[in-house]
PDB file of C-alpha atoms in Angstrom:
ATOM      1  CA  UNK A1117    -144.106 167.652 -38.447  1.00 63.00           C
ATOM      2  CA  UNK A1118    -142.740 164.429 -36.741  1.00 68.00           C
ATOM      3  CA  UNK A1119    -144.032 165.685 -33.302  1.00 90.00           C
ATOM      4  CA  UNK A1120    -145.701 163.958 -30.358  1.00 95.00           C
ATOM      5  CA  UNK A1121    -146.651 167.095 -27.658  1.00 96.00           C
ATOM      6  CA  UNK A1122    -147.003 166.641 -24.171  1.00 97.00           C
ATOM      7  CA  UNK A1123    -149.001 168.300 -21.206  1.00 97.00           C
ATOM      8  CA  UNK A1124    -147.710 169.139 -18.851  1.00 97.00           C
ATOM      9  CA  UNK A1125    -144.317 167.992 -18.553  1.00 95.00           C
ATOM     10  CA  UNK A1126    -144.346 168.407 -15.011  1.00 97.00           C
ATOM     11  CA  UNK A1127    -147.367 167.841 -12.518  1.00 97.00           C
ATOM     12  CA  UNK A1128    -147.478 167.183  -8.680  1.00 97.00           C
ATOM     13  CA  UNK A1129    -151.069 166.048  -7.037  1.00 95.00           C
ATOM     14  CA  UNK A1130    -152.583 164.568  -4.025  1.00 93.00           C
ATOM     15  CA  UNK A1131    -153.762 161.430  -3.434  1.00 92.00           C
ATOM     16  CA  UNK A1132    -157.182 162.575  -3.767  1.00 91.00           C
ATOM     17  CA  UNK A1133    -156.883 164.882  -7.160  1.00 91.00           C
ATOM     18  CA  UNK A1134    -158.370 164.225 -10.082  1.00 96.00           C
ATOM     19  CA  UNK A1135    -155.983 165.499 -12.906  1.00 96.00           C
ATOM     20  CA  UNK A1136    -155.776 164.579 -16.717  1.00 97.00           C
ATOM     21  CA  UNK A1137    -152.352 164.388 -19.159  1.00 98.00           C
ATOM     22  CA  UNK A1138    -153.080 165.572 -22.766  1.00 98.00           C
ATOM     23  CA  UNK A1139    -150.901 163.719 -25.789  1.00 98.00           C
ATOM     24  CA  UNK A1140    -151.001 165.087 -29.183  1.00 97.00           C
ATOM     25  CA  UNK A1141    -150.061 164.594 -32.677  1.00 96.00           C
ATOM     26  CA  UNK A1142    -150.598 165.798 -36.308  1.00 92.00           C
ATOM     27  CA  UNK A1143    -148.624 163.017 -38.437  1.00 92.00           C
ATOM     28  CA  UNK A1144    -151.775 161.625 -39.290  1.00 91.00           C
ATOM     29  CA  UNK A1145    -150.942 158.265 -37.390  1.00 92.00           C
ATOM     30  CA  UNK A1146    -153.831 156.325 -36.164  1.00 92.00           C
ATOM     31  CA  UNK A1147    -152.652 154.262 -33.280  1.00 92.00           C
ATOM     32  CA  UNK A1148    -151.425 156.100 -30.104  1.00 94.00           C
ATOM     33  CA  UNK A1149    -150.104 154.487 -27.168  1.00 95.00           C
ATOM     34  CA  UNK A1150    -149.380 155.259 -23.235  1.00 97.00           C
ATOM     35  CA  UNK A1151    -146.442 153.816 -21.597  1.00 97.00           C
ATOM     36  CA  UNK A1152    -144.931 154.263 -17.958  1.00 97.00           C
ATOM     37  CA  UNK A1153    -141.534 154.692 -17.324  1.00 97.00           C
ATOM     38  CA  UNK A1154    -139.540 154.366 -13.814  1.00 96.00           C
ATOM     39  CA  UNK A1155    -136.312 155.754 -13.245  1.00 91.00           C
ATOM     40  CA  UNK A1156    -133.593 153.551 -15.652  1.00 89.00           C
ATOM     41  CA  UNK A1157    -136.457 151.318 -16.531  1.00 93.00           C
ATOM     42  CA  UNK A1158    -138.159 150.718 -20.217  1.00 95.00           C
ATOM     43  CA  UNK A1159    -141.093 152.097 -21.124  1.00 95.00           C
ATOM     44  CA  UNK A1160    -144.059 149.768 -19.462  1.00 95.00           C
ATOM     45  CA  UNK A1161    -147.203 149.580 -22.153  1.00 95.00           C
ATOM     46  CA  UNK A1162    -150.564 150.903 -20.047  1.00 97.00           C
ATOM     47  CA  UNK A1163    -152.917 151.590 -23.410  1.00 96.00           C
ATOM     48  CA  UNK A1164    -153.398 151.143 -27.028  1.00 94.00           C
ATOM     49  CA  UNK A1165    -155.975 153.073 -29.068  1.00 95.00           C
ATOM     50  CA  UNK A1166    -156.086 152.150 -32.904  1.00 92.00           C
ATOM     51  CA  UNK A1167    -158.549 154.310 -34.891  1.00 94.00           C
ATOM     52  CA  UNK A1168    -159.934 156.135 -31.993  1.00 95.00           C
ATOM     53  CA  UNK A1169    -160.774 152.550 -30.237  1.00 95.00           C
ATOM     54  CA  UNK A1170    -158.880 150.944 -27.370  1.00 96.00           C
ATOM     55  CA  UNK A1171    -157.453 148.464 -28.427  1.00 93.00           C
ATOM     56  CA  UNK A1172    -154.972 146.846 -25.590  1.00 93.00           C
ATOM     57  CA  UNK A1173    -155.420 147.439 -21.924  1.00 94.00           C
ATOM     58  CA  UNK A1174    -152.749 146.082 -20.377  1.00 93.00           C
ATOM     59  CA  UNK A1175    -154.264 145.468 -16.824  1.00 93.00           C
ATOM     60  CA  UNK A1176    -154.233 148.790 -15.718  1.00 96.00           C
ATOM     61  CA  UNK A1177    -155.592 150.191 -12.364  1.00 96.00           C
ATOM     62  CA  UNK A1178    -159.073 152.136 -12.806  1.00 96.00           C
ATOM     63  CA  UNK A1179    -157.650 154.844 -11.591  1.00 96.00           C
ATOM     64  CA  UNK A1180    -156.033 155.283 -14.781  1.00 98.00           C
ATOM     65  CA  UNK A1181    -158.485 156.029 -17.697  1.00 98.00           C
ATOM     66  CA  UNK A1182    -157.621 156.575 -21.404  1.00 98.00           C
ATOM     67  CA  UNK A1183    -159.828 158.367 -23.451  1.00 97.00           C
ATOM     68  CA  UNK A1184    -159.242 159.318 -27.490  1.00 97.00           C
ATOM     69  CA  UNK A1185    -161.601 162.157 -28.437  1.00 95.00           C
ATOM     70  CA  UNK A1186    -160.112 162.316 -31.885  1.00 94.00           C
ATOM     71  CA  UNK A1187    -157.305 160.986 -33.889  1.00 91.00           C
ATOM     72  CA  UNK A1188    -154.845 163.619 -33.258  1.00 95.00           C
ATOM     73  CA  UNK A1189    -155.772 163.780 -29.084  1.00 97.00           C
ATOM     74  CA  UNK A1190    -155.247 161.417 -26.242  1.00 98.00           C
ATOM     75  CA  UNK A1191    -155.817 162.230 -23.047  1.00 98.00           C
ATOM     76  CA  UNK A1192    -155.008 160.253 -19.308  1.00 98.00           C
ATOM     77  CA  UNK A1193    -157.276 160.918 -16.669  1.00 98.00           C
ATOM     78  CA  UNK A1194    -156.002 160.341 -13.207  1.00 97.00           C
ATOM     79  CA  UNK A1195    -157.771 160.168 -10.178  1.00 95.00           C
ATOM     80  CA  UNK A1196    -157.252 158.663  -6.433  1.00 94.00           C
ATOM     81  CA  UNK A1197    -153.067 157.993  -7.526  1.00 95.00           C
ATOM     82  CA  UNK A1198    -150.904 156.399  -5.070  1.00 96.00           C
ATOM     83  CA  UNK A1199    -147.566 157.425  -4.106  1.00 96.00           C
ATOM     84  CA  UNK A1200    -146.239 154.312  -6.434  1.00 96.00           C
ATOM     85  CA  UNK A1201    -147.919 156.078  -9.716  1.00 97.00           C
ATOM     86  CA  UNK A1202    -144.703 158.322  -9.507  1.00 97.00           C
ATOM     87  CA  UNK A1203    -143.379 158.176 -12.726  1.00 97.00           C
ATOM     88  CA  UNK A1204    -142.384 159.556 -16.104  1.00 97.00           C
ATOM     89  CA  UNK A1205    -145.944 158.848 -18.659  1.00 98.00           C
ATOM     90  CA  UNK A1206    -144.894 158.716 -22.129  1.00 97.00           C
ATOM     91  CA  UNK A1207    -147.072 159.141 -24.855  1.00 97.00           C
ATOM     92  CA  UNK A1208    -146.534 157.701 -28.279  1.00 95.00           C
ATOM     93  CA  UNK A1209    -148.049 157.509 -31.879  1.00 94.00           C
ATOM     94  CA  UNK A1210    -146.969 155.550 -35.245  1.00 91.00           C
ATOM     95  CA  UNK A1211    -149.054 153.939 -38.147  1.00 86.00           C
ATOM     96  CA  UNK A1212    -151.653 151.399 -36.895  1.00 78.00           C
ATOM     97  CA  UNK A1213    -149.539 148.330 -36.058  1.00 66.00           C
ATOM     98  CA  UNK A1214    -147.006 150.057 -35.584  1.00 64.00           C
ATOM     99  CA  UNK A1215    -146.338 149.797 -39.515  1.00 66.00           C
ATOM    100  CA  UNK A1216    -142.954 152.512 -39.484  1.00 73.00           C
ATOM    101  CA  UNK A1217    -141.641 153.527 -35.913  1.00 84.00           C
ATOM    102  CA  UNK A1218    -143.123 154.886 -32.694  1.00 90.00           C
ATOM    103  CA  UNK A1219    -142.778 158.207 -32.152  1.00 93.00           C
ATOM    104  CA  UNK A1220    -142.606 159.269 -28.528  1.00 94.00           C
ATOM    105  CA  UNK A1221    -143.153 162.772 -26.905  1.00 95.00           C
ATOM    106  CA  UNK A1222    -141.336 164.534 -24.151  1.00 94.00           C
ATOM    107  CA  UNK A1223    -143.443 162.914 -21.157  1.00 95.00           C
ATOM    108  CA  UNK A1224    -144.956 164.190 -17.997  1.00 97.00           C
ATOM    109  CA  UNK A1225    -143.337 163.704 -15.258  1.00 96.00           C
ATOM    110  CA  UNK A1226    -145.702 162.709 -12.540  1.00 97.00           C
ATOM    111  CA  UNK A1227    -145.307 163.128  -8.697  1.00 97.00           C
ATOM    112  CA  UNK A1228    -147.949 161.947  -6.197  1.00 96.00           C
ATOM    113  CA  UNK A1229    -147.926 163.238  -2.797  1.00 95.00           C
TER     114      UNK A1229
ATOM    115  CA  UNK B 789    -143.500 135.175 -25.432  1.00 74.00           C
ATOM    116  CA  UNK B 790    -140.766 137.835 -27.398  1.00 81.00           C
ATOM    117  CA  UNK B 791    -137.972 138.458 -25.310  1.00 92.00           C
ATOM    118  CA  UNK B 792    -135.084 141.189 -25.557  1.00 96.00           C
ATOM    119  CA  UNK B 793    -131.899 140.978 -23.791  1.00 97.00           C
ATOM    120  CA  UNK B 794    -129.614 144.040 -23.186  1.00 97.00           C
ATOM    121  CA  UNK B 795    -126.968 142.544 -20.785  1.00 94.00           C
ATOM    122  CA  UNK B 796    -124.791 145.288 -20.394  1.00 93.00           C
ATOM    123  CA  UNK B 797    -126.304 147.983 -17.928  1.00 94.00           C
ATOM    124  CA  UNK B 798    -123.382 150.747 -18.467  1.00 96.00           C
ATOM    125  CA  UNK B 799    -121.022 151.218 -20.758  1.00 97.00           C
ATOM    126  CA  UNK B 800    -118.484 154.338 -21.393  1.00 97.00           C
ATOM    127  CA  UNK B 801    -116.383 155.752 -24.560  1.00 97.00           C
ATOM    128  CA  UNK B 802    -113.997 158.380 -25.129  1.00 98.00           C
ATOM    129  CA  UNK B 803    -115.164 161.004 -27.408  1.00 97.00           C
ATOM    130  CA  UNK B 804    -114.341 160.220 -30.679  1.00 97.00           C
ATOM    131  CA  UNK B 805    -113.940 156.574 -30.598  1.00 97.00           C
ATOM    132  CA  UNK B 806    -116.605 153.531 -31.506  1.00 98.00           C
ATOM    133  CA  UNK B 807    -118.700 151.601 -29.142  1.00 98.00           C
ATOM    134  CA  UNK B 808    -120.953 148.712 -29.783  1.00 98.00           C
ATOM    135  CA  UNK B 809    -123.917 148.229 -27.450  1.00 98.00           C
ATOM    136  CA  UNK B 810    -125.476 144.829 -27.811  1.00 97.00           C
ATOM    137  CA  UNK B 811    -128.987 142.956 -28.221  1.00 98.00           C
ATOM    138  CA  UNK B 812    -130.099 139.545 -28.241  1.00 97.00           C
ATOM    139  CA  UNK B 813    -134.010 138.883 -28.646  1.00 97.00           C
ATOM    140  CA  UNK B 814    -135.844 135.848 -28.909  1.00 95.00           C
ATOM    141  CA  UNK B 815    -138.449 134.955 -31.296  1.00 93.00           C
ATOM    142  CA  UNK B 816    -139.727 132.400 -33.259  1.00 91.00           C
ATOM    143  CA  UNK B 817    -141.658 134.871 -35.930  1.00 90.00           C
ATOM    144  CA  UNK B 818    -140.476 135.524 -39.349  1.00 89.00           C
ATOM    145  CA  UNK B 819    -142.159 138.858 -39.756  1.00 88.00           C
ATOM    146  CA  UNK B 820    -140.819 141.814 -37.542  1.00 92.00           C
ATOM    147  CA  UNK B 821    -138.500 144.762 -36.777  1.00 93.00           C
ATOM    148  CA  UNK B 822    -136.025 145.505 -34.961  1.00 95.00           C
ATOM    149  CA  UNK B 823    -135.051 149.238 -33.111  1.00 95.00           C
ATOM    150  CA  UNK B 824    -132.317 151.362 -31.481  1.00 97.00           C
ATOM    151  CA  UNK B 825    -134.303 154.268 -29.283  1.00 96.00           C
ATOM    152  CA  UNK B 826    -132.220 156.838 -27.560  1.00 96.00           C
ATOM    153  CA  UNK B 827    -133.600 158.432 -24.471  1.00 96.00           C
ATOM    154  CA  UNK B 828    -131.199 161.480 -22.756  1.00 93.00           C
ATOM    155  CA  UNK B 829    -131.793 163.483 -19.849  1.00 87.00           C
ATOM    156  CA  UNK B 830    -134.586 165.155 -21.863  1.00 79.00           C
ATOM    157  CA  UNK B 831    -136.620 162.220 -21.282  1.00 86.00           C
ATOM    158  CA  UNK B 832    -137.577 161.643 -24.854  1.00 89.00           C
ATOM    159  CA  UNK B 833    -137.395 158.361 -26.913  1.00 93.00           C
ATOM    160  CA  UNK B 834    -135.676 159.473 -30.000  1.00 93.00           C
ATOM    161  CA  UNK B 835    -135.729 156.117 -32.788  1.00 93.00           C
ATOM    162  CA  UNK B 836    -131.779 155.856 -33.718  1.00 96.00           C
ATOM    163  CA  UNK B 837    -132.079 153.437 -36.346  1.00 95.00           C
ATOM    164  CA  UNK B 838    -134.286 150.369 -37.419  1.00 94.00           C
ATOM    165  CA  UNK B 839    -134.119 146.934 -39.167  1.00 94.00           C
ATOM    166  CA  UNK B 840    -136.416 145.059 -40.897  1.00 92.00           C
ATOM    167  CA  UNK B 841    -136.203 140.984 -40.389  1.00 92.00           C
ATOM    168  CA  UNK B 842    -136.667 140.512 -43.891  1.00 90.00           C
ATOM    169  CA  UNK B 843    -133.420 142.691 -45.321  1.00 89.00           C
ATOM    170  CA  UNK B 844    -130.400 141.004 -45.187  1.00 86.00           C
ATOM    171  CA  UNK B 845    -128.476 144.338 -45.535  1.00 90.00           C
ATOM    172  CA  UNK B 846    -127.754 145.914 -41.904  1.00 92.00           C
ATOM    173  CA  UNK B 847    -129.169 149.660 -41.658  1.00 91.00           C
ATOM    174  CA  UNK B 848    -127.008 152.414 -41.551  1.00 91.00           C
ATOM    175  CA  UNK B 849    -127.624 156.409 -40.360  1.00 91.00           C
ATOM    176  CA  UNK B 850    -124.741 158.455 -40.236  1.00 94.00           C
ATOM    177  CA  UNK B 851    -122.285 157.693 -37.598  1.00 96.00           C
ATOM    178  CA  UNK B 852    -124.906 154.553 -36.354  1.00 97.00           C
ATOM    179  CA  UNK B 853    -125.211 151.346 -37.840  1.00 96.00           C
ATOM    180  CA  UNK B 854    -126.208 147.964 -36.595  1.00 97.00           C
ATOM    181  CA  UNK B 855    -124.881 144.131 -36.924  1.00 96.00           C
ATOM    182  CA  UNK B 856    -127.918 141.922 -38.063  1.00 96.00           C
ATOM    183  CA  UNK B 857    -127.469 138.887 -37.467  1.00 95.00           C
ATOM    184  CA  UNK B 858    -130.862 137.225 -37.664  1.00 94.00           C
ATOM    185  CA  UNK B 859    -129.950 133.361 -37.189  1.00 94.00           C
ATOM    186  CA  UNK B 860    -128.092 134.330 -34.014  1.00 95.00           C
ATOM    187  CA  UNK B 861    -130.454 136.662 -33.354  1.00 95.00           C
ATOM    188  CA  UNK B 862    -128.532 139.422 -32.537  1.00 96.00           C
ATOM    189  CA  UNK B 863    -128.858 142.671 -32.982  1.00 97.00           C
ATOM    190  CA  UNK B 864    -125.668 145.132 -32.509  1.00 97.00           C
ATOM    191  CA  UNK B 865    -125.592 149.311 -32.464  1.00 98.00           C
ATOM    192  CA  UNK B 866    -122.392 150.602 -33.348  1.00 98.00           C
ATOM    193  CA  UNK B 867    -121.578 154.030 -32.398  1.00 98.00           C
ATOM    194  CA  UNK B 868    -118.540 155.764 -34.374  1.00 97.00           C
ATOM    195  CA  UNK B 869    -116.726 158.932 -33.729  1.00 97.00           C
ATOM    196  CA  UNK B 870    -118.377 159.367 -30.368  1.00 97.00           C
ATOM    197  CA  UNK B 871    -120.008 162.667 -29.489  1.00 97.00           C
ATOM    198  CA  UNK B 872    -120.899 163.943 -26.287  1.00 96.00           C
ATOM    199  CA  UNK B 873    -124.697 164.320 -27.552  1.00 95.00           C
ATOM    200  CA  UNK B 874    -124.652 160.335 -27.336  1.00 97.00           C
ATOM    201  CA  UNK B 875    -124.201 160.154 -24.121  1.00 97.00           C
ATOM    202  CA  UNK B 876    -128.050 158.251 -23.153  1.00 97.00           C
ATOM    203  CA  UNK B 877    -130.286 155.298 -21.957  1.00 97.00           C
ATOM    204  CA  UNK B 878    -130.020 153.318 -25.184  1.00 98.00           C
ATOM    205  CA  UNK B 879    -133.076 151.069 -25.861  1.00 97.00           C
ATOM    206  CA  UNK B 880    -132.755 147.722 -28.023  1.00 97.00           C
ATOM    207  CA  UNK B 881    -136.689 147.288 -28.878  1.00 96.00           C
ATOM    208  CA  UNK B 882    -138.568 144.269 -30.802  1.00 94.00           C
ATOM    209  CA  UNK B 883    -142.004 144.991 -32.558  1.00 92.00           C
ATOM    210  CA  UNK B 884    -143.944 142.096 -34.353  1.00 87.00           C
ATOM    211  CA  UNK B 885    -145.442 142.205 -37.395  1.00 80.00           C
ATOM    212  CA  UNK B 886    -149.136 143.025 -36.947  1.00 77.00           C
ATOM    213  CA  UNK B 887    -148.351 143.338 -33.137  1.00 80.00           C
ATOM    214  CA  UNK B 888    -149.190 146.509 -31.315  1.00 82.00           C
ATOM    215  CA  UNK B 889    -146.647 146.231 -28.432  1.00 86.00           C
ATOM    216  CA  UNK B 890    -142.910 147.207 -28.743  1.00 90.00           C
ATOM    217  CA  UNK B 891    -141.256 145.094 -26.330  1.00 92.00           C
ATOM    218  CA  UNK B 892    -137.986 146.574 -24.771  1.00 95.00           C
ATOM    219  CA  UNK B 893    -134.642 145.676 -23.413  1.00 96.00           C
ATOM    220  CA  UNK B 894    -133.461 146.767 -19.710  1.00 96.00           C
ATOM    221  CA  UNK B 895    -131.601 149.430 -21.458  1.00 97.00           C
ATOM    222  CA  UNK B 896    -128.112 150.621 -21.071  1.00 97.00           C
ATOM    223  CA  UNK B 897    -126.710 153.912 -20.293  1.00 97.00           C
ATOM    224  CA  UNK B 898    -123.757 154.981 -21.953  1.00 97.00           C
ATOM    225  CA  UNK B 899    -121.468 157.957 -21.335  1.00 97.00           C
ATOM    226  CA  UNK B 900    -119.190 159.618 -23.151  1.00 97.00           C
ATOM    227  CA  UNK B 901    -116.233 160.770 -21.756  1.00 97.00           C
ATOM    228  CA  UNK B 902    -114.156 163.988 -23.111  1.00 95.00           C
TER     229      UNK B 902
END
């Protein structure tokens, strides 16, 4: 099973929502990552966890928070977004330090109105 | 800082024929890797192919392989016998050793015409 799943892979909230993306994987791999994509952009890095422990934070708004219940689980809770948070939130696993390759999921696309 | 360059945005091939995307990066480590990710209207990153610094032998899967060439520091994807299922963002990506960041080109989107 080389599979990263993704949920949802569509969501639309308000400015004022609170709403959380789930990541998950069952390769095993112990570092799991969040990037943010714009349209025809690369993948920007938000978080690294590495055994269940952030690792990199890569000056992200609070209104972004990570959380990794587990190694197999990773989770992106939103709250108070801004229209400019639109974007496509990839989540991605691989051996800690990234050892093999990165192994990316399907995304949620993310619309804030 | 690591740095990788993907200076063509677009690029197009007739079905059936080879293209070469290219990718410079900039580095002054000894110890890392080097990828090809492939992202199509499906949104998801799909690893192509990958190089380690240390082998002097340039990978090869299938129809993709890559031109290695680590003093110029250049890193090449060649695409052969073109199939509409390539048509995609293509990524060029950079990981160091140790590192937890991939760092990414721009990317470049390539079509394949019938």
């Amino acid at each position: 099973d080389t599979e990263v799943t993704q949920t949802p892979k569509h969501l639309v909230m308000g400015m004022t929502n609170k709403k959380s993306l789930k990541c998950e994987q069952h390769m095993g791999h112990r570092a799991m990552y969040w990037y943010k994509q714009k349209a025809k952009k690369p993948p920007e890095l938000m978080f690294v966890y590495s055994y269940e422990k952030l690792s990199i934070n890569e000056s992200v708004p609070s209104r972004f928070s990570p959380e990794c219940p587990n190694s197999s689980l990773l989770n992106l809770h939103l709250h108070a977004l801004q229209p400019e948070d639109s974007a496509l939130y990839l989540c991605a696993s691989s051996q800690v330090a990234l050892r093999t390759e990165a192994f990316f999921g399907q995304g949620t696309r993310l619309t804030v109105v | 800082a690591q740095t990788v360059t993907q200076s063509q945005p677009e690029m197009s091939v007739q079905e059936a024929e080879t293209v070469t995307l290219s990718c410079t990066y900039d580095t002054s480590e000894s110890d890392y890797y080097l990828f090809w990710y492939k992202q199509p209207p499906s949104r998801q990153m799909i690893l192509v192919i990958r190089q380690e610094a240390y082998k002097q032998q340039n990978a090869t899967e299938n129809r993709f392989s890559v031109n290695f060439q680590k003093a110029a520091k250049s890193f090449s994807l060649k695409i052969s016998d073109s199939q509409l299922g390539d048509a995609a963002m293509y990524f060029c990506a950079y990981w160091k050793g140790g590192s937890e960041k991939l760092v990414f080109g721009k990317g470049m989107k390539l079509t394949v015409n019938p």
